[in-house]
mmCIF file of C-alpha atoms in Angstrom:
data_model
loop_
_atom_site.group_PDB
_atom_site.id
_atom_site.type_symbol
_atom_site.label_atom_id
_atom_site.label_comp_id
_atom_site.label_asym_id
_atom_site.label_seq_id
_atom_site.Cartn_x
_atom_site.Cartn_y
_atom_site.Cartn_z
ATOM 1 C CA UNK H 152 33.737 107.949 136.011
ATOM 2 C CA UNK H 153 34.872 108.518 139.467
ATOM 3 C CA UNK H 154 38.217 110.506 140.443
ATOM 4 C CA UNK H 155 39.484 107.103 142.122
ATOM 5 C CA UNK H 156 39.169 105.085 138.547
ATOM 6 C CA UNK H 157 40.480 108.100 137.055
ATOM 7 C CA UNK H 158 43.638 108.393 139.138
ATOM 8 C CA UNK H 159 43.868 104.358 138.696
ATOM 9 C CA UNK H 160 43.978 104.402 134.912
ATOM 10 C CA UNK H 161 46.546 107.281 134.856
ATOM 11 C CA UNK H 162 48.667 104.998 137.242
ATOM 12 C CA UNK H 163 48.005 102.154 134.796
ATOM 13 C CA UNK H 164 48.806 104.538 131.637
ATOM 14 C CA UNK H 165 52.356 105.858 133.348
ATOM 15 C CA UNK H 166 53.508 102.324 134.167
ATOM 16 C CA UNK H 167 52.533 101.082 130.370
ATOM 17 C CA UNK H 168 54.084 104.242 128.856
ATOM 18 C CA UNK H 169 57.466 103.562 130.865
ATOM 19 C CA UNK H 170 57.203 99.905 129.865
ATOM 20 C CA UNK H 171 56.756 100.882 125.974
ATOM 21 C CA UNK H 172 59.745 103.161 126.277
ATOM 22 C CA UNK H 173 61.734 100.921 128.354
ATOM 23 C CA UNK H 174 60.941 97.968 126.013
ATOM 24 C CA UNK H 175 61.965 99.952 122.950
ATOM 25 C CA UNK H 176 65.367 100.960 124.425
ATOM 26 C CA UNK H 177 66.069 97.187 125.131
ATOM 27 C CA UNK H 178 64.946 96.176 121.774
ATOM 28 C CA UNK H 179 67.829 98.816 120.723
ATOM 29 C CA UNK H 180 70.364 97.913 122.791
ATOM 30 C CA UNK H 181 70.084 94.025 122.562
ATOM 31 C CA UNK H 182 69.719 94.676 118.509
ATOM 32 C CA UNK H 183 72.833 96.769 118.580
ATOM 33 C CA UNK H 184 74.600 94.175 120.590
ATOM 34 C CA UNK H 185 73.810 91.558 118.335
ATOM 35 C CA UNK H 186 75.034 93.342 115.056
ATOM 36 C CA UNK H 187 78.499 94.273 117.309
ATOM 37 C CA UNK H 188 78.648 90.494 117.909
ATOM 38 C CA UNK H 189 78.239 89.762 114.496
ATOM 39 C CA UNK H 190 80.735 92.446 113.343
ATOM 40 C CA UNK H 191 83.302 91.228 115.899
ATOM 41 C CA UNK H 192 82.911 87.549 114.693
ATOM 42 C CA UNK H 193 83.160 88.746 110.910
ATOM 43 C CA UNK H 194 86.162 90.959 111.446
ATOM 44 C CA UNK H 195 88.206 88.207 113.908
ATOM 45 C CA UNK H 196 87.422 84.629 111.802
ATOM 46 C CA UNK H 197 86.545 85.991 108.184
ATOM 47 C CA UNK H 198 89.084 88.989 107.857
ATOM 48 C CA UNK H 199 91.375 87.647 110.674
ATOM 49 C CA UNK H 200 91.834 91.253 111.802
ATOM 50 C CA UNK H 201 90.174 91.369 114.984
ATOM 51 C CA UNK H 202 88.652 94.922 116.567
ATOM 52 C CA UNK H 203 89.586 95.542 119.853
ATOM 53 C CA UNK H 204 86.394 97.035 120.854
ATOM 54 C CA UNK H 205 83.733 94.807 120.317
ATOM 55 C CA UNK H 206 83.742 92.451 123.200
ATOM 56 C CA UNK H 207 83.729 95.461 125.618
ATOM 57 C CA UNK H 208 81.022 97.194 123.623
ATOM 58 C CA UNK H 209 78.836 94.120 123.934
ATOM 59 C CA UNK H 210 79.223 93.959 127.456
ATOM 60 C CA UNK H 211 78.337 97.199 128.088
ATOM 61 C CA UNK H 212 75.209 97.063 125.911
ATOM 62 C CA UNK H 213 74.495 93.838 127.570
ATOM 63 C CA UNK H 214 74.355 95.470 131.201
ATOM 64 C CA UNK H 215 72.284 98.460 129.785
ATOM 65 C CA UNK H 216 69.532 96.163 128.321
ATOM 66 C CA UNK H 217 69.526 93.672 131.389
ATOM 67 C CA UNK H 218 69.662 96.470 133.939
ATOM 68 C CA UNK H 219 66.661 98.516 132.070
ATOM 69 C CA UNK H 220 64.798 94.852 131.665
ATOM 70 C CA UNK H 221 64.493 94.852 135.589
ATOM 71 C CA UNK H 222 61.488 97.446 135.457
ATOM 72 C CA UNK H 223 59.695 95.017 132.658
ATOM 73 C CA UNK H 224 59.909 92.694 135.098
ATOM 74 C CA UNK H 225 58.610 94.362 138.050
ATOM 75 C CA UNK H 226 55.563 95.926 136.020
ATOM 76 C CA UNK H 227 54.705 92.581 134.773
ATOM 77 C CA UNK H 228 54.651 91.136 138.302
ATOM 78 C CA UNK H 229 57.545 88.658 136.935
ATOM 79 C CA UNK H 230 60.592 89.615 139.586
ATOM 80 C CA UNK H 231 61.889 86.982 141.478
ATOM 81 C CA UNK H 232 59.909 85.678 144.471
ATOM 82 C CA UNK H 233 58.362 82.530 145.963
ATOM 83 C CA UNK H 234 54.533 82.881 145.342
ATOM 84 C CA UNK H 235 53.715 79.557 147.351
ATOM 85 C CA UNK H 236 52.325 81.596 150.361
ATOM 86 C CA UNK H 237 50.456 84.372 147.987
ATOM 87 C CA UNK H 238 48.797 81.491 146.176
ATOM 88 C CA UNK H 239 47.643 80.045 149.152
ATOM 89 C CA UNK H 240 45.751 83.339 150.364
ATOM 90 C CA UNK H 241 42.218 83.716 149.606
ATOM 91 C CA UNK H 242 41.435 86.790 151.534
ATOM 92 C CA UNK H 243 41.834 89.671 149.348
ATOM 93 C CA UNK H 244 43.132 91.996 152.316
ATOM 94 C CA UNK H 245 45.533 89.333 153.338
ATOM 95 C CA UNK H 246 46.965 89.313 149.612
ATOM 96 C CA UNK H 247 47.239 93.250 149.746
ATOM 97 C CA UNK H 248 49.133 93.319 152.938
ATOM 98 C CA UNK H 249 51.499 90.567 152.073
ATOM 99 C CA UNK H 250 51.827 92.320 148.818
ATOM 100 C CA UNK H 251 52.506 95.648 150.006
ATOM 101 C CA UNK H 252 55.002 94.137 152.420
ATOM 102 C CA UNK H 253 56.986 92.363 149.644
ATOM 103 C CA UNK H 254 57.001 95.579 147.612
ATOM 104 C CA UNK H 255 58.143 97.660 150.173
ATOM 105 C CA UNK H 256 60.774 95.219 150.743
ATOM 106 C CA UNK H 257 61.842 95.579 147.219
ATOM 107 C CA UNK H 258 61.517 99.262 146.932
ATOM 108 C CA UNK H 259 64.147 99.421 149.852
ATOM 109 C CA UNK H 260 66.345 97.153 148.164
ATOM 110 C CA UNK H 261 65.834 99.298 144.884
ATOM 111 C CA UNK H 262 66.577 102.761 146.894
ATOM 112 C CA UNK H 263 69.569 101.175 148.319
ATOM 113 C CA UNK H 264 70.913 100.068 145.197
ATOM 114 C CA UNK H 265 70.102 103.352 143.711
ATOM 115 C CA UNK H 266 72.093 105.447 146.407
ATOM 116 C CA UNK H 267 74.896 102.862 146.255
ATOM 117 C CA UNK H 268 75.271 103.027 142.535
ATOM 118 C CA UNK H 269 75.130 106.773 142.394
ATOM 119 C CA UNK H 270 78.004 106.879 144.525
ATOM 120 C CA UNK H 271 79.650 103.876 142.455
ATOM 121 C CA UNK H 272 79.368 106.311 139.079
ATOM 122 C CA UNK H 273 80.415 109.243 140.571
ATOM 123 C CA UNK H 274 83.760 107.498 141.612
ATOM 124 C CA UNK H 275 84.024 106.097 138.196
ATOM 125 C CA UNK H 276 84.463 109.295 136.639
ATOM 126 C CA UNK H 277 88.268 108.923 136.735
ATOM 127 C CA UNK H 278 88.491 105.477 134.903
ATOM 128 C CA UNK H 279 88.292 104.637 131.475
ATOM 129 C CA UNK H 280 87.463 101.407 129.519
ATOM 130 C CA UNK H 281 90.459 99.901 127.791
ATOM 131 C CA UNK H 282 88.721 99.208 124.270
ATOM 132 C CA UNK H 283 86.449 102.049 123.864
ATOM 133 C CA UNK H 284 88.415 104.800 125.447
ATOM 134 C CA UNK H 285 85.187 106.155 127.050
ATOM 135 C CA UNK H 286 84.676 106.728 131.144
ATOM 136 C CA UNK H 287 83.394 104.268 133.059
ATOM 137 C CA UNK H 288 80.454 106.552 134.151
ATOM 138 C CA UNK H 289 78.751 105.597 130.943
ATOM 139 C CA UNK H 290 78.619 101.693 131.396
ATOM 140 C CA UNK H 291 78.164 102.112 135.440
ATOM 141 C CA UNK H 292 75.312 105.047 134.602
ATOM 142 C CA UNK H 293 73.227 101.811 133.612
ATOM 143 C CA UNK H 294 72.730 100.790 137.480
ATOM 144 C CA UNK H 295 71.356 104.120 138.979
ATOM 145 C CA UNK H 296 69.034 104.801 135.690
ATOM 146 C CA UNK H 297 67.638 101.241 136.165
ATOM 147 C CA UNK H 298 67.290 101.290 139.870
ATOM 148 C CA UNK H 299 65.028 104.657 139.700
ATOM 149 C CA UNK H 300 63.032 103.449 136.958
ATOM 150 C CA UNK H 301 62.427 99.938 138.779
ATOM 151 C CA UNK H 302 61.661 101.898 141.721
ATOM 152 C CA UNK H 303 58.937 104.104 139.947
ATOM 153 C CA UNK H 304 57.490 100.854 138.519
ATOM 154 C CA UNK H 305 57.126 99.129 142.287
ATOM 155 C CA UNK H 306 55.354 102.147 143.423
ATOM 156 C CA UNK H 307 52.938 102.035 140.362
ATOM 157 C CA UNK H 308 52.461 98.166 140.561
ATOM 158 C CA UNK H 309 51.907 98.603 144.509
ATOM 159 C CA UNK H 310 49.155 101.416 143.491
ATOM 160 C CA UNK H 311 47.525 98.940 141.193
ATOM 161 C CA UNK H 312 47.649 96.042 143.453
ATOM 162 C CA UNK H 313 46.013 97.887 146.432
ATOM 163 C CA UNK H 314 43.350 99.483 143.904
ATOM 164 C CA UNK H 315 42.214 96.147 142.513
ATOM 165 C CA UNK H 316 39.523 94.314 144.255
ATOM 166 C CA UNK H 317 41.017 91.102 144.266
ATOM 167 C CA UNK H 318 44.384 92.382 145.327
ATOM 168 C CA UNK H 319 46.372 91.467 142.249
ATOM 169 C CA UNK H 320 48.413 92.751 139.426
ATOM 170 C CA UNK H 321 46.132 92.934 136.096
ATOM 171 C CA UNK H 322 48.410 92.901 132.919
ATOM 172 C CA UNK H 323 47.046 92.993 129.722
ATOM 173 C CA UNK H 324 48.847 90.152 128.090
ATOM 174 C CA UNK H 325 48.300 87.553 130.660
ATOM 175 C CA UNK H 326 45.535 88.492 132.762
ATOM 176 C CA UNK H 327 46.476 88.430 136.669
ATOM 177 C CA UNK H 328 50.068 87.361 137.737
ATOM 178 C CA UNK H 329 50.818 86.387 141.203
ATOM 179 C CA UNK H 330 53.926 88.390 142.823
#
């Protein structure tokens, strides 16, 4: 096995590990959100004694789950994009160059959002939520954490695309996915 092949496998393993961890976190967060909503409905409509925190907790769990899921979309090559140009390219080098340009733009956006969200999170240290009474740093921390993970994934995906002979992202579940 060549050193290049071993490095590619390590990149793929790291991306898969991040996916497994984020998938598990998303499952827990969305499961907790569902349970929270069920409890909120039960207390509001069955017991006629609504809890004042369930709606806010569900909102924050949704924000965390959806934000973390961004990296899953990136690693699967399913982030938002128009693929008509990519689909029309038959030349491997042209595909790789276009993928590289697209991923550089996505990476730049993620880093901008990371920096901006860090400042917003620090600024929120004196704000508190009304229902839960927690500092707003916890809900706002979802964005810098998810932007960092997504930025790592876009770098890993770019390496995998550039290393692939056809210039495509190969995923285990669906084969090749155009981005």
